[in-house]
Structures are given as C-alpha cells and as structure tokens.
Amino acid sequence: MTTQTSIQQKLQSALSPVFLEVNNESHMHDVPEGSESHFKVVIASRRFEGKKLLNRHRLINKILADELQGGVHALALHTMTPEEWLERNGSVRDSPECLGGSKVK
Amino acid sequence: MDVLDRIREQVEGNPVVLYMKGTPQFPMCGFSSRAAAALQDCAVPFSFVNVLSDPEIFENLPRYADWPTFPQLYIDGELIGGCDITLELHANGELQAMVKEAAEKAGGAE
C-alpha cells in the first residue's frame, strides 16, 4: 500500500470526514521522483467541532504517528468542521514551494 | 545543560519564539518562510532559532511539546502550532493580538 493510501484510509476510518483530500506534494520538493515525503491533507469532519486548531492537528498527528516517524517529512493540514468547510466553499491556500531545507535531513 | 532544559529556557525566556529552518532573512523551507513572514507582518520583535544550525535542537524539539514537524511557534511559553496554524491565526487577526500581548507582558515584567 502506498503511504498516500494509508493516510487516506486511516483518516477515513478514524474521523469519518464529510470531505477528505490527500495530495502528494513531494514533487514540489527536492526529493527523488516518486517519493512520498510531503503531503497536504484537506479534511472536514464533525470530530473537529469544539476543538481549536492545535488540538485538531494533534489528533491527526496521532492518527498518522507511524507515517510521521517514517518517511513523511511534511504534512500541511487544513482541518475544518463541516460548517467551516461550507463557509470557505472548499478553498484552501496552496502549499509553498521548496527552499531546499529538506535536503539537510 | 540538557537540551530540553535549553529549549524550555528559550520558550519561557522569550515572549515569541519561532523554531524554523533557516532564518527570516534566508529561510530554507517554504513553510518556515511563510510562518516567519506572518510574524514579521505583526511588527512585533520575535526570537527565532534556526534548527538547521543546531542539530541537537533539530533532533529533540519534536519531543519537547510532542509536535513532529517544523516550524514551531511558541508564544508566552506555549506551543501555538506549525505553519498552517500560524497562517490561519494571522489571517483572522488573532496572531497580531497574541504577539502584542505577549510582548507587552514580557516588557512589563522587566
């Protein structure tokens, strides 16, 4: 199973999202072709209701702890409740381009 | 000094600390760059630590506040979050208020 699929499946089963998109953005960084190192997750779930951003991100970091300890080097997170998701019409900002720092480790 | 004590001293001794890859002038990572730019936009002085030039902090910061990635923003000794949270708070105006309050609090304590 690819890391992308495993991220998708774990978030799907843990958070029952009303919207989930997992993008592999590794190609934007200085890593070998086909790498699974940089991901962006856009997710809307009822489980985020009443939680501040820090705790929403902590929840995801915990669900994806194995991936983050393994090859996943960057995880851009856009976490919303279903209401916040509707308010934004599904738009989130783009991830930044690489500036070379991921080569160091 | 133990590295975790060193981190504690940094985050508790400064009102606003950004742990980043590179420096605000020469960021080495797009996420660090954006977080630093958001803080600079608040027009309140902040401290930063270049984790690429301090391997011990690079290795150990993730376990300090149980946060796996860089950058990490601390205000008034508390982890606020990474790049996405910093930008979100900046966009809704909360970041400006938070750093201003922390700086005033620190200034008043001197």
Short mmCIF file of C-alpha atoms in Angstrom, two decimals:
data_model
loop_
_atom_site.label_atom_id
_atom_site.label_comp_id
_atom_site.label_asym_id
_atom_site.label_seq_id
_atom_site.Cartn_x
_atom_site.Cartn_y
_atom_site.Cartn_z
CA MET A 1 0.00 0.00 0.00
CA THR A 2 1.29 3.48 -0.78
CA THR A 3 1.73 5.98 2.03
CA GLN A 4 -0.91 8.15 0.38
CA THR A 5 -3.46 5.32 0.53
CA SER A 6 -2.58 4.52 4.12
CA ILE A 7 -3.01 8.18 5.16
CA GLN A 8 -6.36 8.27 3.39
CA GLN A 9 -7.59 5.07 4.97
CA LYS A 10 -6.50 5.94 8.49
CA LEU A 11 -8.11 9.39 8.41
CA GLN A 12 -11.25 8.00 6.79
CA SER A 13 -11.78 5.36 9.46
CA ALA A 14 -10.72 7.49 12.45
CA LEU A 15 -12.54 10.73 11.62
CA SER A 16 -15.41 9.80 9.27
CA PRO A 17 -14.85 13.01 7.30
CA VAL A 18 -17.52 14.64 5.15
CA PHE A 19 -14.66 15.72 2.89
CA LEU A 20 -11.13 14.32 2.62
CA GLU A 21 -8.39 15.04 0.12
CA VAL A 22 -4.82 13.79 0.49
CA ASN A 23 -2.35 15.20 -2.01
CA ASN A 24 1.20 14.02 -2.50
CA GLU A 25 3.14 17.25 -2.96
CA SER A 26 6.57 15.64 -2.87
CA HIS A 27 7.20 16.63 -6.49
CA MET A 28 7.36 20.27 -5.29
CA HIS A 29 10.44 19.42 -3.23
CA ASP A 30 13.97 18.32 -3.79
CA VAL A 31 13.38 14.61 -3.30
CA PRO A 32 13.68 11.66 -5.73
CA GLU A 33 10.86 11.14 -8.25
CA GLY A 34 8.03 9.03 -6.86
CA SER A 35 8.80 9.99 -3.25
CA GLU A 36 6.08 10.08 -0.63
CA SER A 37 7.57 12.66 1.70
CA HIS A 38 5.39 15.78 1.51
CA PHE A 39 1.61 15.64 1.82
CA LYS A 40 -1.25 18.04 2.08
CA VAL A 41 -4.45 16.99 3.79
CA VAL A 42 -7.71 18.88 3.44
CA ILE A 43 -10.30 17.43 5.75
CA ALA A 44 -13.71 18.38 7.09
CA SER A 45 -15.09 16.35 9.97
CA ARG A 46 -17.60 16.66 12.81
CA ARG A 47 -14.85 15.38 15.10
CA PHE A 48 -13.22 18.83 14.93
CA GLU A 49 -16.20 20.62 16.41
CA GLY A 50 -15.30 22.46 19.61
CA LYS A 51 -11.58 21.76 19.12
CA LYS A 52 -9.06 24.51 18.49
CA LEU A 53 -6.65 24.14 15.58
CA LEU A 54 -3.76 22.94 17.75
CA ASN A 55 -5.85 20.05 19.04
CA ARG A 56 -7.23 19.18 15.59
CA HIS A 57 -3.67 18.94 14.30
CA ARG A 58 -2.57 16.95 17.34
CA LEU A 59 -5.38 14.49 16.67
CA ILE A 60 -4.17 13.97 13.10
CA ASN A 61 -0.52 13.78 14.12
CA LYS A 62 -1.51 10.99 16.49
CA ILE A 63 -3.51 9.07 13.88
CA LEU A 64 -0.59 9.37 11.44
CA ALA A 65 2.20 8.88 14.00
CA ASP A 66 3.68 5.89 12.13
CA GLU A 67 3.80 7.80 8.84
CA LEU A 68 5.36 10.86 10.51
CA GLN A 69 8.00 8.74 12.18
CA GLY A 70 8.66 7.02 8.87
CA GLY A 71 9.10 8.69 5.54
CA VAL A 72 6.62 11.55 5.82
CA HIS A 73 8.59 14.71 6.28
CA ALA A 74 5.96 17.42 5.85
CA LEU A 75 2.24 17.41 6.41
CA ALA A 76 0.25 20.52 5.52
CA LEU A 77 -3.07 20.37 7.36
CA HIS A 78 -6.31 22.16 6.61
CA THR A 79 -8.79 20.99 9.22
CA MET A 80 -12.36 22.20 9.23
CA THR A 81 -15.73 21.37 10.67
CA PRO A 82 -18.42 20.71 8.03
CA GLU A 83 -19.80 24.23 8.66
CA GLU A 84 -16.37 25.87 8.24
CA TRP A 85 -15.89 23.83 5.09
CA LEU A 86 -19.13 25.20 3.60
CA GLU A 87 -18.25 28.77 4.62
CA ARG A 88 -14.99 28.54 2.71
CA ASN A 89 -16.58 26.97 -0.35
CA GLY A 90 -13.87 24.37 -0.21
CA SER A 91 -10.98 26.72 -0.86
CA VAL A 92 -7.67 26.43 0.99
CA ARG A 93 -4.33 28.06 0.37
CA ASP A 94 -1.66 26.40 -1.78
CA SER A 95 1.41 24.88 -0.16
CA PRO A 96 4.71 26.76 -0.52
CA GLU A 97 7.46 25.85 -2.93
CA CYS A 98 10.55 24.17 -1.52
CA LEU A 99 13.52 26.31 -0.49
CA GLY A 100 15.99 23.46 -0.12
CA GLY A 101 15.88 22.81 3.63
CA SER A 102 14.58 19.25 3.32
CA LYS A 103 17.89 18.15 1.82
CA VAL A 104 19.57 18.57 5.18
CA LYS A 105 17.93 15.60 6.76
CA MET B 1 22.62 21.80 30.09
CA ASP B 2 20.16 19.17 28.91
CA VAL B 3 18.69 20.03 25.51
CA LEU B 4 15.10 20.01 26.77
CA ASP B 5 16.09 22.48 29.50
CA ARG B 6 17.73 24.60 26.87
CA ILE B 7 14.50 24.62 24.81
CA ARG B 8 12.46 25.40 27.92
CA GLU B 9 14.73 28.33 28.69
CA GLN B 10 14.29 29.64 25.13
CA VAL B 11 10.50 29.39 25.02
CA GLU B 12 9.94 30.63 28.56
CA GLY B 13 12.58 33.36 28.41
CA ASN B 14 11.24 34.98 25.24
CA PRO B 15 7.68 36.12 24.54
CA VAL B 16 7.66 34.88 20.93
CA VAL B 17 9.97 32.18 19.56
CA LEU B 18 9.86 30.62 16.10
CA TYR B 19 11.83 27.42 15.52
CA MET B 20 12.46 27.38 11.80
CA LYS B 21 14.65 26.04 9.01
CA GLY B 22 16.97 28.89 8.10
CA THR B 23 16.41 32.48 9.22
CA PRO B 24 13.65 35.01 8.48
CA GLN B 25 16.06 36.67 6.02
CA PHE B 26 17.22 33.37 4.46
CA PRO B 27 14.54 30.76 5.08
CA MET B 28 15.39 27.23 3.94
CA CYS B 29 11.87 25.85 3.81
CA GLY B 30 8.67 27.26 2.34
CA PHE B 31 6.66 26.51 5.48
CA SER B 32 9.23 28.24 7.72
CA SER B 33 9.37 31.15 5.30
CA ARG B 34 5.63 31.73 5.45
CA ALA B 35 5.46 31.46 9.23
CA ALA B 36 8.33 33.96 9.62
CA ALA B 37 6.69 36.35 7.14
CA ALA B 38 3.40 36.23 9.07
CA LEU B 39 5.24 37.10 12.30
CA GLN B 40 7.21 39.89 10.63
CA ASP B 41 3.93 41.30 9.42
CA CYS B 42 2.80 41.63 13.05
CA ALA B 43 5.54 44.27 13.53
CA VAL B 44 6.45 43.00 16.99
CA PRO B 45 10.04 41.77 17.53
CA PHE B 46 10.32 37.98 17.83
CA SER B 47 13.07 35.49 18.53
CA PHE B 48 13.92 32.63 16.22
CA VAL B 49 16.07 29.53 16.35
CA ASN B 50 17.49 28.10 13.14
CA VAL B 51 17.08 24.37 13.72
CA LEU B 52 19.38 23.56 10.80
CA SER B 53 22.30 25.14 12.63
CA ASP B 54 21.58 23.34 15.91
CA PRO B 55 21.35 19.57 15.31
CA GLU B 56 20.61 18.85 18.95
CA ILE B 57 17.51 21.06 18.90
CA PHE B 58 16.53 19.71 15.46
CA GLU B 59 16.55 16.18 16.88
CA ASN B 60 14.85 16.92 20.18
CA LEU B 61 12.35 19.74 19.66
CA PRO B 62 9.66 17.34 18.33
CA ARG B 63 9.51 15.59 21.70
CA TYR B 64 9.54 18.82 23.74
CA ALA B 65 5.88 19.59 23.01
CA ASP B 66 5.02 16.36 21.17
CA TRP B 67 4.86 18.08 17.77
CA PRO B 68 6.53 16.23 14.90
CA THR B 69 7.30 18.95 12.35
CA PHE B 70 8.92 22.36 11.77
CA PRO B 71 8.36 25.26 12.02
CA GLN B 72 7.02 25.52 15.57
CA LEU B 73 5.75 28.76 17.06
CA TYR B 74 5.76 29.40 20.81
CA ILE B 75 4.08 32.41 22.39
CA ASP B 76 4.41 33.05 26.10
CA GLY B 77 5.94 29.59 26.61
CA GLU B 78 3.08 27.74 24.89
CA LEU B 79 3.16 25.88 21.59
CA ILE B 80 0.80 27.66 19.20
CA GLY B 81 1.35 25.33 16.25
CA GLY B 82 3.12 24.99 12.93
CA CYS B 83 2.91 26.90 9.66
CA ASP B 84 -0.76 26.23 8.88
CA ILE B 85 -1.97 27.33 12.32
CA THR B 86 0.28 30.41 12.30
CA LEU B 87 -1.09 31.50 8.92
CA GLU B 88 -4.66 30.80 9.95
CA LEU B 89 -4.28 32.94 13.09
CA HIS B 90 -2.58 35.65 11.06
CA ALA B 91 -5.39 35.70 8.51
CA ASN B 92 -8.08 36.15 11.16
CA GLY B 93 -6.10 38.77 13.11
CA GLU B 94 -5.55 36.70 16.25
CA LEU B 95 -1.80 36.33 15.78
CA GLN B 96 -1.20 40.08 15.86
CA ALA B 97 -3.10 40.38 19.14
CA MET B 98 -1.35 37.36 20.67
CA VAL B 99 2.23 38.51 19.95
CA LYS B 100 1.44 42.05 21.03
CA GLU B 101 0.00 40.88 24.31
CA ALA B 102 2.95 38.54 24.97
CA ALA B 103 5.47 41.28 24.18
CA GLU B 104 3.72 43.76 26.47
CA LYS B 105 3.52 41.22 29.25
CA ALA B 106 7.24 40.47 28.94
CA GLY B 107 8.07 44.18 28.76
CA GLY B 108 6.09 44.86 31.90
CA ALA B 109 7.84 42.09 33.80
CA GLU B 110 11.31 43.54 33.30
#
